[in-house]
CSV table of N, CA and C in Angstrom, one decimal:
chain,number,residue,atom,x,y,z
A,239,MET,N,-12.5,-18.8,6.0
A,239,MET,CA,-12.3,-19.0,4.6
A,239,MET,C,-13.6,-18.3,4.0
A,240,THR,N,-13.5,-17.8,3.1
A,240,THR,CA,-14.2,-17.5,1.8
A,240,THR,C,-14.9,-18.6,1.1
A,241,THR,N,-16.3,-18.8,1.3
A,241,THR,CA,-16.9,-19.9,0.3
A,241,THR,C,-17.6,-19.8,-1.2
A,242,ALA,N,-17.2,-20.5,-1.8
A,242,ALA,CA,-17.8,-20.3,-3.0
A,242,ALA,C,-19.0,-19.7,-3.7
A,243,LEU,N,-19.9,-19.0,-4.6
A,243,LEU,CA,-20.9,-18.8,-4.4
A,243,LEU,C,-21.4,-20.0,-5.3
A,244,THR,N,-22.8,-20.7,-4.6
A,244,THR,CA,-23.5,-21.4,-5.4
A,244,THR,C,-23.8,-21.1,-6.9
A,245,GLY,N,-24.7,-21.9,-7.6
A,245,GLY,CA,-24.5,-21.7,-8.9
A,245,GLY,C,-26.0,-20.8,-9.4
A,246,ASP,N,-26.8,-20.5,-8.3
A,246,ASP,CA,-28.0,-19.9,-8.4
A,246,ASP,C,-27.4,-18.2,-7.5
A,247,GLN,N,-26.6,-18.3,-6.8
A,247,GLN,CA,-26.0,-17.2,-6.6
A,247,GLN,C,-24.9,-16.7,-7.7
A,248,LEU,N,-24.2,-17.2,-8.4
A,248,LEU,CA,-23.4,-17.3,-9.6
A,248,LEU,C,-24.5,-16.3,-10.6
A,249,SER,N,-25.3,-17.1,-10.9
A,249,SER,CA,-26.4,-16.5,-12.2
A,249,SER,C,-26.7,-14.9,-11.5
A,250,ALA,N,-27.2,-15.0,-10.4
A,250,ALA,CA,-27.9,-13.8,-9.8
A,250,ALA,C,-26.9,-12.9,-10.3
A,251,ALA,N,-25.7,-13.0,-9.4
A,251,ALA,CA,-24.5,-12.0,-9.7
A,251,ALA,C,-24.4,-11.7,-11.3
A,252,LEU,N,-24.2,-12.3,-12.0
A,252,LEU,CA,-24.0,-12.1,-13.8
A,252,LEU,C,-25.0,-11.2,-14.2
A,253,THR,N,-25.9,-11.2,-13.6
A,253,THR,CA,-27.3,-10.5,-14.1
A,253,THR,C,-27.2,-8.8,-13.7
A,254,GLY,N,-26.1,-8.6,-12.7
A,254,GLY,CA,-25.9,-7.2,-12.5
A,254,GLY,C,-24.6,-7.1,-13.0
A,255,LEU,N,-23.9,-8.3,-14.0
A,255,LEU,CA,-22.3,-7.7,-14.1
A,255,LEU,C,-22.2,-8.3,-15.9
A,256,PRO,N,-22.9,-6.8,-16.6
A,256,PRO,CA,-23.1,-7.5,-18.0
A,256,PRO,C,-21.6,-7.2,-18.2
A,257,GLY,N,-21.5,-8.2,-19.7
A,257,GLY,CA,-20.4,-8.1,-20.1
A,257,GLY,C,-19.0,-9.8,-19.3
A,258,TRP,N,-19.6,-10.0,-18.2
A,258,TRP,CA,-18.8,-10.7,-17.2
A,258,TRP,C,-19.3,-12.3,-17.3
A,259,ARG,N,-18.6,-13.1,-17.4
A,259,ARG,CA,-18.8,-14.4,-17.9
A,259,ARG,C,-17.8,-15.5,-16.8
A,260,VAL,N,-18.4,-16.8,-16.9
A,260,VAL,CA,-17.3,-17.8,-16.4
A,260,VAL,C,-16.8,-18.2,-17.0
A,261,GLU,N,-15.5,-18.3,-17.1
A,261,GLU,CA,-14.8,-19.1,-18.3
A,261,GLU,C,-13.7,-19.9,-17.8
A,262,GLU,N,-13.1,-21.4,-18.1
A,262,GLU,CA,-12.1,-21.8,-17.3
A,262,GLU,C,-12.1,-21.7,-15.8
A,263,GLY,N,-13.4,-21.1,-15.4
A,263,GLY,CA,-13.2,-21.6,-13.6
A,263,GLY,C,-13.5,-19.8,-13.3
A,264,ASP,N,-12.8,-19.1,-13.7
A,264,ASP,CA,-12.8,-17.8,-13.5
A,264,ASP,C,-13.9,-16.8,-13.9
A,265,LEU,N,-14.6,-15.4,-13.3
A,265,LEU,CA,-15.1,-14.7,-13.6
A,265,LEU,C,-14.6,-14.0,-14.4
A,266,THR,N,-15.0,-13.5,-15.7
A,266,THR,CA,-13.6,-13.0,-16.5
A,266,THR,C,-14.4,-11.7,-17.5
A,267,ALA,N,-14.2,-10.8,-17.8
A,267,ALA,CA,-14.2,-9.4,-18.5
A,267,ALA,C,-13.3,-8.8,-19.5
A,268,GLU,N,-13.7,-8.9,-20.8
A,268,GLU,CA,-12.2,-8.3,-21.4
A,268,GLU,C,-13.3,-6.3,-21.8
A,269,PHE,N,-12.4,-5.4,-21.8
A,269,PHE,CA,-12.9,-4.4,-21.9
A,269,PHE,C,-11.7,-3.7,-23.0
A,270,ARG,N,-12.2,-2.9,-24.0
A,270,ARG,CA,-11.2,-1.9,-24.4
A,270,ARG,C,-11.3,-0.4,-24.5
A,271,VAL,N,-10.3,0.1,-24.6
A,271,VAL,CA,-9.9,1.3,-23.9
A,271,VAL,C,-8.8,2.1,-24.5
A,272,ALA,N,-8.7,3.3,-25.1
A,272,ALA,CA,-8.0,3.9,-25.7
A,272,ALA,C,-6.9,4.0,-24.7
A,273,ARG,N,-5.8,4.1,-26.1
A,273,ARG,CA,-4.4,3.1,-25.5
A,273,ARG,C,-4.0,4.3,-24.6
A,274,ASP,N,-4.1,5.4,-24.5
A,274,ASP,CA,-3.6,6.9,-24.2
A,274,ASP,C,-4.5,6.7,-22.2
A,275,ARG,N,-5.4,6.1,-22.5
A,275,ARG,CA,-6.2,6.3,-21.6
A,275,ARG,C,-6.5,4.7,-20.4
A,276,LEU,N,-5.3,4.1,-21.1
A,276,LEU,CA,-5.2,2.5,-20.0
A,276,LEU,C,-4.5,2.7,-19.0
A,277,PRO,N,-3.5,2.9,-19.0
A,277,PRO,CA,-2.7,3.5,-18.1
A,277,PRO,C,-3.2,4.0,-16.6
A,278,ALA,N,-4.4,4.8,-16.8
A,278,ALA,CA,-4.9,5.4,-15.5
A,278,ALA,C,-6.2,4.6,-15.1
A,279,PHE,N,-6.7,4.3,-16.1
A,279,PHE,CA,-7.4,2.6,-15.7
A,279,PHE,C,-6.9,1.3,-14.9
A,280,TYR,N,-5.9,1.0,-15.5
A,280,TYR,CA,-4.8,0.1,-15.0
A,280,TYR,C,-4.4,0.6,-13.1
A,281,ALA,N,-4.4,1.7,-13.3
A,281,ALA,CA,-3.8,2.4,-12.0
A,281,ALA,C,-4.8,2.0,-11.4
A,282,ALA,N,-5.7,2.9,-11.6
A,282,ALA,CA,-7.6,3.0,-10.5
A,282,ALA,C,-7.9,1.2,-10.3
A,283,VAL,N,-7.8,0.4,-11.4
A,283,VAL,CA,-7.8,-1.0,-10.5
A,283,VAL,C,-7.1,-1.7,-9.7
A,284,ALA,N,-5.7,-0.9,-9.9
A,284,ALA,CA,-4.8,-1.9,-9.2
A,284,ALA,C,-5.1,-1.0,-8.0
A,285,ALA,N,-5.7,0.5,-7.7
A,285,ALA,CA,-5.6,0.8,-6.5
A,285,ALA,C,-6.7,-0.1,-5.4
A,286,ALA,N,-7.9,-0.1,-6.5
A,286,ALA,CA,-9.2,-1.1,-5.9
A,286,ALA,C,-9.0,-2.3,-5.6
A,287,GLU,N,-8.0,-3.2,-6.1
A,287,GLU,CA,-7.8,-4.1,-5.3
A,287,GLU,C,-6.8,-4.2,-4.5
A,288,ASP,N,-5.6,-3.4,-4.0
A,288,ASP,CA,-5.2,-3.3,-3.3
A,288,ASP,C,-5.9,-2.9,-2.2
A,289,ALA,N,-7.0,-1.9,-2.0
A,289,ALA,CA,-7.9,-1.8,-0.8
A,289,ALA,C,-8.8,-3.1,-0.7
A,290,ALA,N,-9.5,-3.6,-1.9
A,290,ALA,CA,-9.9,-5.0,-1.3
A,290,ALA,C,-8.7,-6.3,-0.7
A,291,HIS,N,-7.3,-6.0,-1.3
A,291,HIS,CA,-7.0,-7.1,-0.9
A,291,HIS,C,-7.4,-8.4,-1.7
A,292,HIS,N,-7.5,-7.9,-2.5
A,292,HIS,CA,-8.3,-8.9,-3.9
A,292,HIS,C,-7.6,-8.6,-5.0
A,293,HIS,N,-6.7,-9.7,-6.1
A,293,HIS,CA,-6.5,-9.0,-7.5
A,293,HIS,C,-6.9,-9.7,-8.5
A,294,ALA,N,-6.8,-9.3,-9.5
A,294,ALA,CA,-7.3,-10.1,-10.8
A,294,ALA,C,-6.1,-10.6,-11.5
A,295,ARG,N,-6.3,-11.4,-12.0
A,295,ARG,CA,-5.1,-11.7,-13.3
A,295,ARG,C,-5.7,-10.8,-14.4
A,296,ILE,N,-5.2,-9.6,-15.2
A,296,ILE,CA,-4.7,-9.1,-15.9
A,296,ILE,C,-4.2,-9.1,-17.2
A,297,THR,N,-4.6,-9.4,-18.3
A,297,THR,CA,-3.9,-9.4,-19.4
A,297,THR,C,-4.4,-8.2,-20.3
A,298,VAL,N,-3.1,-7.5,-20.6
A,298,VAL,CA,-3.5,-6.4,-21.8
A,298,VAL,C,-2.6,-6.6,-22.9
A,299,LEU,N,-3.5,-6.5,-24.1
A,299,LEU,CA,-3.0,-6.6,-24.7
A,299,LEU,C,-4.0,-5.3,-26.0
A,300,TYR,N,-2.4,-4.3,-26.4
A,300,TYR,CA,-2.7,-3.0,-27.0
A,300,TYR,C,-4.3,-2.3,-26.4
A,301,SER,N,-5.0,-1.7,-26.9
A,301,SER,CA,-6.2,-1.6,-25.7
A,301,SER,C,-7.4,-2.5,-25.8
A,302,SER,N,-6.7,-3.5,-25.1
A,302,SER,CA,-8.0,-4.9,-24.8
A,302,SER,C,-7.4,-5.3,-23.3
A,303,VAL,N,-8.4,-4.9,-22.3
A,303,VAL,CA,-7.8,-5.2,-21.0
A,303,VAL,C,-8.8,-6.5,-20.5
A,304,THR,N,-7.9,-7.6,-20.3
A,304,THR,CA,-9.0,-8.8,-19.8
A,304,THR,C,-8.5,-9.1,-18.3
A,305,PHE,N,-9.8,-8.9,-17.7
A,305,PHE,CA,-10.1,-9.4,-16.1
A,305,PHE,C,-10.2,-10.9,-16.2
A,306,ALA,N,-9.7,-11.8,-14.9
A,306,ALA,CA,-10.0,-13.0,-14.5
A,306,ALA,C,-9.8,-12.9,-13.1
A,307,LEU,N,-10.8,-13.3,-12.5
A,307,LEU,CA,-11.3,-13.5,-11.0
A,307,LEU,C,-11.4,-14.7,-10.5
A,308,ASN,N,-10.7,-15.5,-9.8
A,308,ASN,CA,-11.0,-16.5,-8.7
A,308,ASN,C,-10.5,-16.1,-6.9
A,309,THR,N,-11.2,-16.5,-6.4
A,309,THR,CA,-10.0,-16.8,-4.8
A,309,THR,C,-9.5,-17.8,-4.6
A,310,HIS,N,-8.3,-17.7,-3.8
A,310,HIS,CA,-7.1,-18.4,-4.4
A,310,HIS,C,-8.0,-19.4,-2.2
A,311,ASP,N,-8.5,-18.5,-1.4
A,311,ASP,CA,-8.3,-18.9,-0.5
A,311,ASP,C,-10.0,-19.7,-0.3
A,312,ALA,N,-10.7,-19.7,-1.4
A,312,ALA,CA,-11.5,-20.9,-1.7
A,312,ALA,C,-11.3,-21.9,-2.5
A,313,GLY,N,-9.7,-21.9,-2.9
A,313,GLY,CA,-9.5,-23.4,-3.6
A,313,GLY,C,-9.8,-23.0,-5.2
A,314,GLY,N,-9.9,-21.5,-5.8
A,314,GLY,CA,-9.9,-21.1,-6.6
A,314,GLY,C,-11.6,-20.9,-6.8
A,315,ALA,N,-12.2,-21.2,-6.2
A,315,ALA,CA,-13.5,-20.6,-7.0
A,315,ALA,C,-14.4,-19.3,-7.2
A,316,ILE,N,-15.2,-18.9,-7.1
A,316,ILE,CA,-15.2,-17.6,-7.8
A,316,ILE,C,-16.6,-17.8,-6.3
A,317,THR,N,-16.2,-16.3,-5.5
A,317,THR,CA,-17.1,-15.7,-4.3
A,317,THR,C,-17.3,-14.7,-4.9
A,318,GLU,N,-18.1,-14.3,-3.8
A,318,GLU,CA,-18.5,-12.7,-3.4
A,318,GLU,C,-17.1,-11.1,-3.4
A,319,ARG,N,-16.3,-12.1,-2.9
A,319,ARG,CA,-15.4,-11.4,-3.9
A,319,ARG,C,-15.0,-10.6,-4.7
A,320,ASP,N,-14.9,-12.0,-5.4
A,320,ASP,CA,-14.4,-11.9,-6.8
A,320,ASP,C,-15.8,-11.4,-7.6
A,321,THR,N,-17.2,-11.4,-7.3
A,321,THR,CA,-18.1,-10.5,-7.6
A,321,THR,C,-18.2,-8.7,-7.4
A,322,ALA,N,-17.5,-8.8,-6.1
A,322,ALA,CA,-17.5,-7.3,-5.5
A,322,ALA,C,-16.9,-6.1,-6.1
A,323,LEU,N,-15.5,-7.4,-6.4
A,323,LEU,CA,-14.2,-6.8,-7.5
A,323,LEU,C,-14.5,-6.1,-8.7
A,324,ALA,N,-15.5,-7.3,-9.3
A,324,ALA,CA,-15.8,-7.5,-10.5
A,324,ALA,C,-16.8,-5.7,-10.9
A,325,GLY,N,-17.6,-5.7,-9.7
A,325,GLY,CA,-18.7,-4.3,-10.1
A,325,GLY,C,-17.8,-3.4,-9.8
A,326,GLN,N,-16.2,-3.5,-8.9
A,326,GLN,CA,-15.9,-2.1,-9.1
A,326,GLN,C,-15.4,-2.1,-10.1
A,327,ILE,N,-14.2,-2.6,-10.9
A,327,ILE,CA,-13.9,-2.9,-11.9
A,327,ILE,C,-14.8,-2.3,-13.1
A,328,ASP,N,-15.7,-2.6,-12.9
A,328,ASP,CA,-17.1,-2.0,-13.8
A,328,ASP,C,-17.1,-0.7,-13.9
A,329,ALA,N,-17.4,-0.1,-13.0
A,329,ALA,CA,-17.4,1.4,-12.3
A,329,ALA,C,-16.4,2.2,-13.0
A,330,LEU,N,-14.8,1.5,-12.9
A,330,LEU,CA,-13.9,2.3,-13.1
A,330,LEU,C,-13.7,1.9,-14.7
A,331,ALA,N,-14.1,1.3,-15.1
A,331,ALA,CA,-14.0,1.2,-16.7
A,331,ALA,C,-15.1,2.2,-17.4
A,332,HIS,N,-16.3,2.5,-16.5
A,332,HIS,CA,-16.9,3.4,-17.1
A,332,HIS,C,-16.0,4.8,-17.1
A,333,THR,N,-15.7,5.0,-15.8
A,333,THR,CA,-15.0,6.4,-15.4
A,333,THR,C,-14.0,6.4,-16.3
A,334,HIS,N,-13.4,5.6,-17.2
A,334,HIS,CA,-11.8,5.7,-17.8
A,334,HIS,C,-12.4,5.7,-19.5
A,335,GLY,N,-13.6,5.6,-19.7
A,335,GLY,CA,-14.2,5.3,-21.4
A,335,GLY,C,-13.8,3.9,-21.6
A,336,ALA,N,-13.7,2.8,-20.8
A,336,ALA,CA,-13.7,1.7,-21.2
A,336,ALA,C,-14.9,1.4,-21.6
A,337,GLU,N,-15.0,0.2,-22.6
A,337,GLU,CA,-16.1,-0.5,-22.7
A,337,GLU,C,-16.5,-2.0,-23.1
A,338,PRO,N,-16.7,-2.4,-22.7
A,338,PRO,CA,-17.1,-4.2,-22.7
A,338,PRO,C,-16.4,-4.3,-24.1
A,339,ALA,N,-16.2,-5.7,-24.3
A,339,ALA,CA,-15.3,-6.0,-25.7
A,339,ALA,C,-16.4,-6.7,-26.5
């Protein structure tokens, strides 16, 4: 079972994840991306999620994409799996021209 990050661990992780925040118990970020680039960005994130066997709740609204992460195996807590996937999403956002909202 994966364990929840402590407050200190989460604070340390957030320093390396600009634009990410804790909202309603989830590790959350919103990105803006040109609509014609959004499908490729979404597909790249989906592939990264599948490879990690870990999936975000994703909301798409026009050119805005919001990600919310937590780990069900840890009772919905934020774990290293979430911060690792957030880092991958950040890298993919950069590659696909998405900017933090």
